[in-house]
mmCIF file of C-alpha atoms in Angstrom:
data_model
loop_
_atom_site.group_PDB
_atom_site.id
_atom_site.type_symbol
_atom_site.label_atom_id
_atom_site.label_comp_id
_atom_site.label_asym_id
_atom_site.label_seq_id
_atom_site.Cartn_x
_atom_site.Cartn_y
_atom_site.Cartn_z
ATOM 1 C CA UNK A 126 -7.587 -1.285 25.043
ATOM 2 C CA UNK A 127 -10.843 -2.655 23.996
ATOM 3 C CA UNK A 128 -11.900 -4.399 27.061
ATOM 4 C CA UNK A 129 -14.932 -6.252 27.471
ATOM 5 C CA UNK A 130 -15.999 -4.017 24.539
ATOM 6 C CA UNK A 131 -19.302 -6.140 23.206
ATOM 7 C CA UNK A 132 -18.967 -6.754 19.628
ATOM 8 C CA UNK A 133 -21.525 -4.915 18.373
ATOM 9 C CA UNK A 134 -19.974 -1.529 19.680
ATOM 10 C CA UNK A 135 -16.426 -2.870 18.085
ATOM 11 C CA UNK A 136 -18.513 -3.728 14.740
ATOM 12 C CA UNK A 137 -20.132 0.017 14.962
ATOM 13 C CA UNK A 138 -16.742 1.834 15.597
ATOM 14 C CA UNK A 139 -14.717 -0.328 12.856
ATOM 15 C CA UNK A 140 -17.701 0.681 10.171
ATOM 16 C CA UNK A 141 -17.915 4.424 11.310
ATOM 17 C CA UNK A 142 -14.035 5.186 10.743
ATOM 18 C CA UNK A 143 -13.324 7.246 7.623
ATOM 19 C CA UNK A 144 -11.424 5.087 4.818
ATOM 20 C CA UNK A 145 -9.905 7.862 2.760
ATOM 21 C CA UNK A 146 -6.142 8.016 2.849
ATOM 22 C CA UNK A 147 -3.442 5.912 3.678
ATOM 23 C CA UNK A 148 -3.064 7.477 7.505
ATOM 24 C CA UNK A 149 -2.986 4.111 9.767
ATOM 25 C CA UNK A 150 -2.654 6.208 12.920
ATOM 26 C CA UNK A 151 -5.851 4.845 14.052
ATOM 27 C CA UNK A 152 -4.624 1.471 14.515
ATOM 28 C CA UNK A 153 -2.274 2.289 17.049
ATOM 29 C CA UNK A 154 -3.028 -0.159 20.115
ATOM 30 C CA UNK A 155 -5.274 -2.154 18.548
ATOM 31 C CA UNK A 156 -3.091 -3.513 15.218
ATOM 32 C CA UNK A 157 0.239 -3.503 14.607
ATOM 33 C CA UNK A 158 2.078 -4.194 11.477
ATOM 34 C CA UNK A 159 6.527 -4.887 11.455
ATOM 35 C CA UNK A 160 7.997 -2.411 8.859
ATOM 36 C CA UNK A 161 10.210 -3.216 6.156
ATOM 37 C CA UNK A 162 14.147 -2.642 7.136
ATOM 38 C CA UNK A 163 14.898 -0.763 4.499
ATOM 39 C CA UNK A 164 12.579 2.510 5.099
ATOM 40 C CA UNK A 165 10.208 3.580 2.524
ATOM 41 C CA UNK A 166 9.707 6.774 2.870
ATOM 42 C CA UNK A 167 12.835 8.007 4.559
ATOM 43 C CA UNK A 168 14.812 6.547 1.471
ATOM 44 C CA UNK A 169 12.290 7.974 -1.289
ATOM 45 C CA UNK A 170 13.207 11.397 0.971
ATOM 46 C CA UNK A 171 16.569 10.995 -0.022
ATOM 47 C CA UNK A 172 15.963 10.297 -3.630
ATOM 48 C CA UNK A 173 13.930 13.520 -3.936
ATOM 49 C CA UNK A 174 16.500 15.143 -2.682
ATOM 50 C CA UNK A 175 18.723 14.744 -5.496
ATOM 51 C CA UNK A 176 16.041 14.663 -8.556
ATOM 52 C CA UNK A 177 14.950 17.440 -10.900
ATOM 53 C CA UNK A 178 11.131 15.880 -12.010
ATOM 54 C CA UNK A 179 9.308 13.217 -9.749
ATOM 55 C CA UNK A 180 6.054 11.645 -10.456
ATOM 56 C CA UNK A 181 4.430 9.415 -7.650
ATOM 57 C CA UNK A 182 2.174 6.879 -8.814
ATOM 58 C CA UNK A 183 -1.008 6.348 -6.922
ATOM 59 C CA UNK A 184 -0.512 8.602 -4.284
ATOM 60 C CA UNK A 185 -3.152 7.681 -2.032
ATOM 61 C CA UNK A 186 -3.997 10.332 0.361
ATOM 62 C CA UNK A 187 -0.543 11.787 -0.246
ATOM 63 C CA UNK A 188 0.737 11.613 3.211
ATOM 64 C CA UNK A 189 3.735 9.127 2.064
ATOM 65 C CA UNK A 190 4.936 11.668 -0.645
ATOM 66 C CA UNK A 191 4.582 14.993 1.902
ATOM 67 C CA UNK A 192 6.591 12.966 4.788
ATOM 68 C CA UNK A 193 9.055 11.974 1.747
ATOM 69 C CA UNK A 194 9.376 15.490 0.423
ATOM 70 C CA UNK A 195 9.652 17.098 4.014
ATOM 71 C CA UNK A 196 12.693 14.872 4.387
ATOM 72 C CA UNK A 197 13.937 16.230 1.104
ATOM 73 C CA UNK A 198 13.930 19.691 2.344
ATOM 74 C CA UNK A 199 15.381 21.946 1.081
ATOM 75 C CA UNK A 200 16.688 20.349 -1.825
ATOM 76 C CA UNK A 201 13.156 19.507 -3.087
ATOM 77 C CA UNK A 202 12.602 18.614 -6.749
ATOM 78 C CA UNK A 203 11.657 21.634 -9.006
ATOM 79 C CA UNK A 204 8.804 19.865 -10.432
ATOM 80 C CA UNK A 205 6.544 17.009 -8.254
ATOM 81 C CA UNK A 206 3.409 15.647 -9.661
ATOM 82 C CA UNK A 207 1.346 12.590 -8.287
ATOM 83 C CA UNK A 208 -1.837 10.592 -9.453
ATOM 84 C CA UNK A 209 -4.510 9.095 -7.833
ATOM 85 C CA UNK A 210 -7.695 6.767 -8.983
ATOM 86 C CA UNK A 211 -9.952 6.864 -6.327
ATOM 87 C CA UNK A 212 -12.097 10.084 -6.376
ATOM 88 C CA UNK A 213 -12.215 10.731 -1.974
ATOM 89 C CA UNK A 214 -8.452 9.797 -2.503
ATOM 90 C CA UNK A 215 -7.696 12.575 -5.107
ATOM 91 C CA UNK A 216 -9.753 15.493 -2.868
ATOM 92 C CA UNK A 217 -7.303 14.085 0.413
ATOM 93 C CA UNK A 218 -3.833 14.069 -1.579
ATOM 94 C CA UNK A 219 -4.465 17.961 -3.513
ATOM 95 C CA UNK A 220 -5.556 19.117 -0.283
ATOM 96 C CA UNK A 221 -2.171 17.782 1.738
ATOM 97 C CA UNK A 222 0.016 18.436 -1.393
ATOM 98 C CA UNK A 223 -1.059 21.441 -2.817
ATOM 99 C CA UNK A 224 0.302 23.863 0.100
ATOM 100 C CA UNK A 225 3.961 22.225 -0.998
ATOM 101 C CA UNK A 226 3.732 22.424 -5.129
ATOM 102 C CA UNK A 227 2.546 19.024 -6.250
ATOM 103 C CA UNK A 228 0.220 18.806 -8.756
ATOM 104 C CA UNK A 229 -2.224 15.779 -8.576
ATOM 105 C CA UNK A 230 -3.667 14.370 -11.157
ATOM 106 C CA UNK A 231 -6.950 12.152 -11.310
ATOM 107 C CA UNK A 232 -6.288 9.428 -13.107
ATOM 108 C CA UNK A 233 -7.667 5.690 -13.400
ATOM 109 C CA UNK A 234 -5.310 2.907 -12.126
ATOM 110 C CA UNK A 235 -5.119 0.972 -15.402
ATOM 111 C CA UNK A 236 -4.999 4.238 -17.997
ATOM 112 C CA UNK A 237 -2.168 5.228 -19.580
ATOM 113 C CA UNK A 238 0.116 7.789 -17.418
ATOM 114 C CA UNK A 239 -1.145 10.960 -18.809
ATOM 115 C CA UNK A 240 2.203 12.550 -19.273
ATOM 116 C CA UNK A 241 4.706 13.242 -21.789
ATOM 117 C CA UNK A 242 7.403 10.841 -22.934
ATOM 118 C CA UNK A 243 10.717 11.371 -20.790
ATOM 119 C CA UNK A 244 8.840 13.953 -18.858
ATOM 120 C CA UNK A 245 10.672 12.808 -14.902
ATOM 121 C CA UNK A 246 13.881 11.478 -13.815
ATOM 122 C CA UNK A 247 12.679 9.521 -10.616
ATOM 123 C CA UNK A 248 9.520 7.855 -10.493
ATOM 124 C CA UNK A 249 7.879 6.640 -6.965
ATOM 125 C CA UNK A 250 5.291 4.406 -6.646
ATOM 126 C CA UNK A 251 4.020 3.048 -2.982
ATOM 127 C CA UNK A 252 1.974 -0.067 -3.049
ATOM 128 C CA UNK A 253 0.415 0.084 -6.633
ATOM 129 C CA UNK A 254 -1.878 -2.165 -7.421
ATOM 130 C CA UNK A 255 0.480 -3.321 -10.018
ATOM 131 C CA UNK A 256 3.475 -2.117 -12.223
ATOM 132 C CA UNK A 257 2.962 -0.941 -15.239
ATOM 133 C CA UNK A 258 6.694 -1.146 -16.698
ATOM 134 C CA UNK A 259 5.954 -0.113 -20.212
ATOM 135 C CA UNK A 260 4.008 3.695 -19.061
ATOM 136 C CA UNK A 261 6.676 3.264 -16.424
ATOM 137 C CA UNK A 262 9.603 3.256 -19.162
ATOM 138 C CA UNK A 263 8.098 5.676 -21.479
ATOM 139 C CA UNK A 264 7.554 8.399 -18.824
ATOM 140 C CA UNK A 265 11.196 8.053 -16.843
ATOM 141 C CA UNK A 266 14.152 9.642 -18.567
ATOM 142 C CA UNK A 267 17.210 7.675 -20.074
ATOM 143 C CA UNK A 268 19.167 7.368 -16.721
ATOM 144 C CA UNK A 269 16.108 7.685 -14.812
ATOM 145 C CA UNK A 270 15.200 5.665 -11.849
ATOM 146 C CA UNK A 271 11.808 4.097 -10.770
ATOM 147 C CA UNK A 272 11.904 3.688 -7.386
ATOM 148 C CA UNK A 273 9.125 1.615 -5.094
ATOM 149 C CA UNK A 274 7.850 -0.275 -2.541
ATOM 150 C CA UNK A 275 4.979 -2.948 -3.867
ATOM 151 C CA UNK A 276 3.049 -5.814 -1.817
ATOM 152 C CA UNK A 277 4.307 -9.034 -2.195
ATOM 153 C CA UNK A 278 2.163 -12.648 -2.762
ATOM 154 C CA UNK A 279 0.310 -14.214 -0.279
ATOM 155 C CA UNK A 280 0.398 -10.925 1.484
ATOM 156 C CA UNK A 281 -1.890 -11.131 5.093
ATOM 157 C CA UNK A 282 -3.347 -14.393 3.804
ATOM 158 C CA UNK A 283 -4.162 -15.471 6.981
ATOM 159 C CA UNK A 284 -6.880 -13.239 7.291
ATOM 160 C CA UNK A 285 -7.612 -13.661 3.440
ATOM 161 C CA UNK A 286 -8.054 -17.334 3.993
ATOM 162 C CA UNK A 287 -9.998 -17.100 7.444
ATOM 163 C CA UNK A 288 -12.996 -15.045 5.218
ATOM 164 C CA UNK A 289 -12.601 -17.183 1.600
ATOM 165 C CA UNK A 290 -11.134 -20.079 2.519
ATOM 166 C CA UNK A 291 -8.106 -21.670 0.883
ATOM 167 C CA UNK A 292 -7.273 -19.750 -2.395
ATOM 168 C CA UNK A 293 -5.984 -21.311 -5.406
ATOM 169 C CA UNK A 294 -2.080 -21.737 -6.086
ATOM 170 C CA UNK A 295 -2.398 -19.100 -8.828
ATOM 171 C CA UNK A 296 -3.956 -16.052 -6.594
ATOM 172 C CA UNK A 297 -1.021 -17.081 -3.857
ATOM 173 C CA UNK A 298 1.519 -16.488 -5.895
ATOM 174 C CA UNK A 299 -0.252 -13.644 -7.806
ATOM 175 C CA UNK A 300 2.694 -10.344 -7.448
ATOM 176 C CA UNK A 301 5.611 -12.296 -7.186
ATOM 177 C CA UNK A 302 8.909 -10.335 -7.269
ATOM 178 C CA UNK A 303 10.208 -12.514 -9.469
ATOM 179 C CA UNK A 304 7.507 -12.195 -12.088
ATOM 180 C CA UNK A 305 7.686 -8.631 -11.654
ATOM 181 C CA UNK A 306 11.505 -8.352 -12.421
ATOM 182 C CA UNK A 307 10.978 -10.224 -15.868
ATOM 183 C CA UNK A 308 8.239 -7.519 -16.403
ATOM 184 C CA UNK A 309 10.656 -4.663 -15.856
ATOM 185 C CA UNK A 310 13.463 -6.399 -17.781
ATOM 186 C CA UNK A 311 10.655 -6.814 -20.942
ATOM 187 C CA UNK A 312 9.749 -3.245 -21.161
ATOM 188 C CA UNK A 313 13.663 -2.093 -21.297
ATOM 189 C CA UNK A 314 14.470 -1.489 -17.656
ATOM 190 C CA UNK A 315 17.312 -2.791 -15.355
ATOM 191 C CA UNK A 316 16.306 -3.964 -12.438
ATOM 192 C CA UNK A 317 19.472 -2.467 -9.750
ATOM 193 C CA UNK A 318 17.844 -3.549 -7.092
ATOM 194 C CA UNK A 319 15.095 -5.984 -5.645
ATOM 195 C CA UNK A 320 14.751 -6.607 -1.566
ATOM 196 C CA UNK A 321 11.544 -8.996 -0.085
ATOM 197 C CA UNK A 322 10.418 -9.386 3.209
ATOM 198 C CA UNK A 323 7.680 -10.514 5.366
ATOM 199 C CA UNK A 324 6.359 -8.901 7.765
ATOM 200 C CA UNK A 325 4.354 -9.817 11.148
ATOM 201 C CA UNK A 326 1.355 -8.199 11.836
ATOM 202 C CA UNK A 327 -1.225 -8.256 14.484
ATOM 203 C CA UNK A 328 -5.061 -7.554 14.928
ATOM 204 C CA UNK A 329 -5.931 -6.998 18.334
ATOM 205 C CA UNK A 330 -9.913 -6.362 18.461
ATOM 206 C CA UNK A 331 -12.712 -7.216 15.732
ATOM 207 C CA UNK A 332 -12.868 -3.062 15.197
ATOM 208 C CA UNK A 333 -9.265 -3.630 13.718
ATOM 209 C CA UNK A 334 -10.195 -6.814 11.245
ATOM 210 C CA UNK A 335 -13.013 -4.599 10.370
ATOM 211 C CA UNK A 336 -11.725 -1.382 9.245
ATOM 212 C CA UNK A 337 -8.882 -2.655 7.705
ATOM 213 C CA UNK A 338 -11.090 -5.233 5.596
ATOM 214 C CA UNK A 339 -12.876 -1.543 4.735
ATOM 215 C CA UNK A 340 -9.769 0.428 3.920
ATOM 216 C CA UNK A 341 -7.976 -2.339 1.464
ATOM 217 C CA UNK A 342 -10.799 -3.198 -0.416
ATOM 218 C CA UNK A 343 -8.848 -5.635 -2.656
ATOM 219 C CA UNK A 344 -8.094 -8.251 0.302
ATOM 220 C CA UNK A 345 -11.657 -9.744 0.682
ATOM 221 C CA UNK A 346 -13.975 -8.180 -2.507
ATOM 222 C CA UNK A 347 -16.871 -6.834 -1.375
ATOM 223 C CA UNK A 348 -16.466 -6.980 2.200
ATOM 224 C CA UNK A 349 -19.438 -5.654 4.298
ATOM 225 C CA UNK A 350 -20.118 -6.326 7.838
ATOM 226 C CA UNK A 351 -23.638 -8.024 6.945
ATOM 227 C CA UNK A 352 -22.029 -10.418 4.702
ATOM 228 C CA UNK A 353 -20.060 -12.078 7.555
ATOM 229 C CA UNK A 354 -21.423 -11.553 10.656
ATOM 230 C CA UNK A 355 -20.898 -15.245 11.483
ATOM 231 C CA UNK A 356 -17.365 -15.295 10.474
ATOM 232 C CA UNK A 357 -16.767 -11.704 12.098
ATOM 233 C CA UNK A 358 -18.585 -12.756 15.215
ATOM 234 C CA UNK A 359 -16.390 -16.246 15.860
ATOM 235 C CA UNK A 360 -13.394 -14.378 15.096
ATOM 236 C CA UNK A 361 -13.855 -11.725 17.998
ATOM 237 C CA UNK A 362 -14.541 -14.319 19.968
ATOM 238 C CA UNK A 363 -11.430 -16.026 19.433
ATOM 239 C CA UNK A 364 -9.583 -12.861 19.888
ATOM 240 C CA UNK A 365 -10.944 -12.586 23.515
ATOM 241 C CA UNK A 366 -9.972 -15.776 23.902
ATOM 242 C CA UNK A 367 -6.570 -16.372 22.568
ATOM 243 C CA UNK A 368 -5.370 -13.269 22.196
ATOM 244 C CA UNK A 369 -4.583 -11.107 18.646
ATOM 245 C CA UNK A 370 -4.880 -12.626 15.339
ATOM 246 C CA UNK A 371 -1.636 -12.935 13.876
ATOM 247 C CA UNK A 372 -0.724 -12.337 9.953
ATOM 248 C CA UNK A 373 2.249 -11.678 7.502
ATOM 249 C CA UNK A 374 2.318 -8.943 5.157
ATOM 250 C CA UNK A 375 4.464 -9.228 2.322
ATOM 251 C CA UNK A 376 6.666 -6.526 0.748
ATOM 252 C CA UNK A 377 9.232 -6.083 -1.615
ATOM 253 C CA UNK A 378 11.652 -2.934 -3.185
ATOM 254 C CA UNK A 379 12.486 -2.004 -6.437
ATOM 255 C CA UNK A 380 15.158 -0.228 -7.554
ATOM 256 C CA UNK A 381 15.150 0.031 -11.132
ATOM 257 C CA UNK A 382 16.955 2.073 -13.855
ATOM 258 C CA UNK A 383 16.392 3.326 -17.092
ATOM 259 C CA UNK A 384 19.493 2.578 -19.599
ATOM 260 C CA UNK A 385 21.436 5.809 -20.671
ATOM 261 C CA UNK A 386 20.972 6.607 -24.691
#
């Protein structure tokens, strides 16, 4: 509980929390974010469990893929590699996955996968910034399955909106599900599967809106505290006043096969 926490020491404690990873732990009591039904990680567990070659596409800090492939156990995949864009990222993720056989690979976002044609039979992806079906195709194995969890439009536009203001109709509906099934379907894939859902989520203390605005970079561009002090400032207010600021995150699940020769 934050208190009557002043929000300078909130401000100070949101900046000075590492970023690297994708370890939410320390939002625990002071954010809170509903989980899809269908289990991300405990179902990508299970696919590992039956696969011979998985790739996971921007890993993060690799803690989604080690909790995955500690569910597989131990009918872990023979081979398991993973890439990663952001440099503090890649150091995190080959520290945590090296001990258990993954190789991770440093590799930009937007570049080509830098793998071999047909080189894995399930492909995992958690969140990418956005699906690149043709590498996608060319890397997965006829029969292969890509298998993923992305963020969905609109997603925690609430808080978007409160820095920005109202976005246009185009970035709202920017990583539609929809859109992205057509994309699949283009580069050759079948789409088996495709859930959505949207997802409460709470901020309970300007520390919260703060290192979260840090961590996903992509939400409010260029975020720094000295750029919105005003906006930052009325918000915390409010929160002491009305209680936590309430958004919706948006996700969806893909299930998608490669056709057979």
């Amino acid at each position: 509980m934050t208190g009557n926490r002043s929000f300078e020491d909130l401000v100070a404690e949101g900046v000075a929390v590492p970023t690297e990873g994708w370890d939410f732990s320390w939002f625990e009591g002071r954010a809170s974010e509903a989980r899809p039904s269908w289990g991300y990680a405990r179902s990508a567990g299970e696919r590992l469990a039956g696969a011979e070659a998985v790739l996971d596409i921007q890993t993060g800090g690799g803690e989604v893929l080690d909790f995955a492939l500690g569910r597989a156990e131990p009918r872990r995949p023979a081979l398991v590699a993973a890439t990663e864009g952001w440099p503090p990222n890649v150091a995190k993720a080959t520290a945590l996955l090296r001990p258990r056989g993954v190789v991770v690979v440093a590799a930009p976002d937007d570049a080509p996968l830098p793998f071999a044609d047909e080189a894995f039979d399930l492909v995992l992806s958690r969140h990418p910034v956005r699906p690149h079906w043709d590498g996608i195709a060319r890397v997965l194995r006829p029969g292969g399955t890509y298998f993923a969890q992305h963020v969905g439009p609109g997603s925690v536009f609430e808080l978007v909106e409160y820095f920005l203001g109202p976005q246009p109709p185009e970035v709202r509906r920017a990583r539609d599900p929809e859109e992205e099934r057509a994309g699949a379907e283009a580069a050759g894939l079948v789409v088996a599967g495709l859930r959505a859902e949207r997802l409460r989520m709470e901020f309970h203390d300007i520390a919260a809106v703060v290192h979260f605005l840090r961590k996903v970079v992509w939400m409010v561009p260029g975020f720094t505290v000295e750029a919105y002090e005003p906006r930052l400032r009325a918000l915390h207010e409010r929160i002491r006043r009305e209680g936590p600021f309430v958004a919706h995150s948006a996700r969806h699940l893909f299930d998608v096969r490669k056709p057979d020769r």
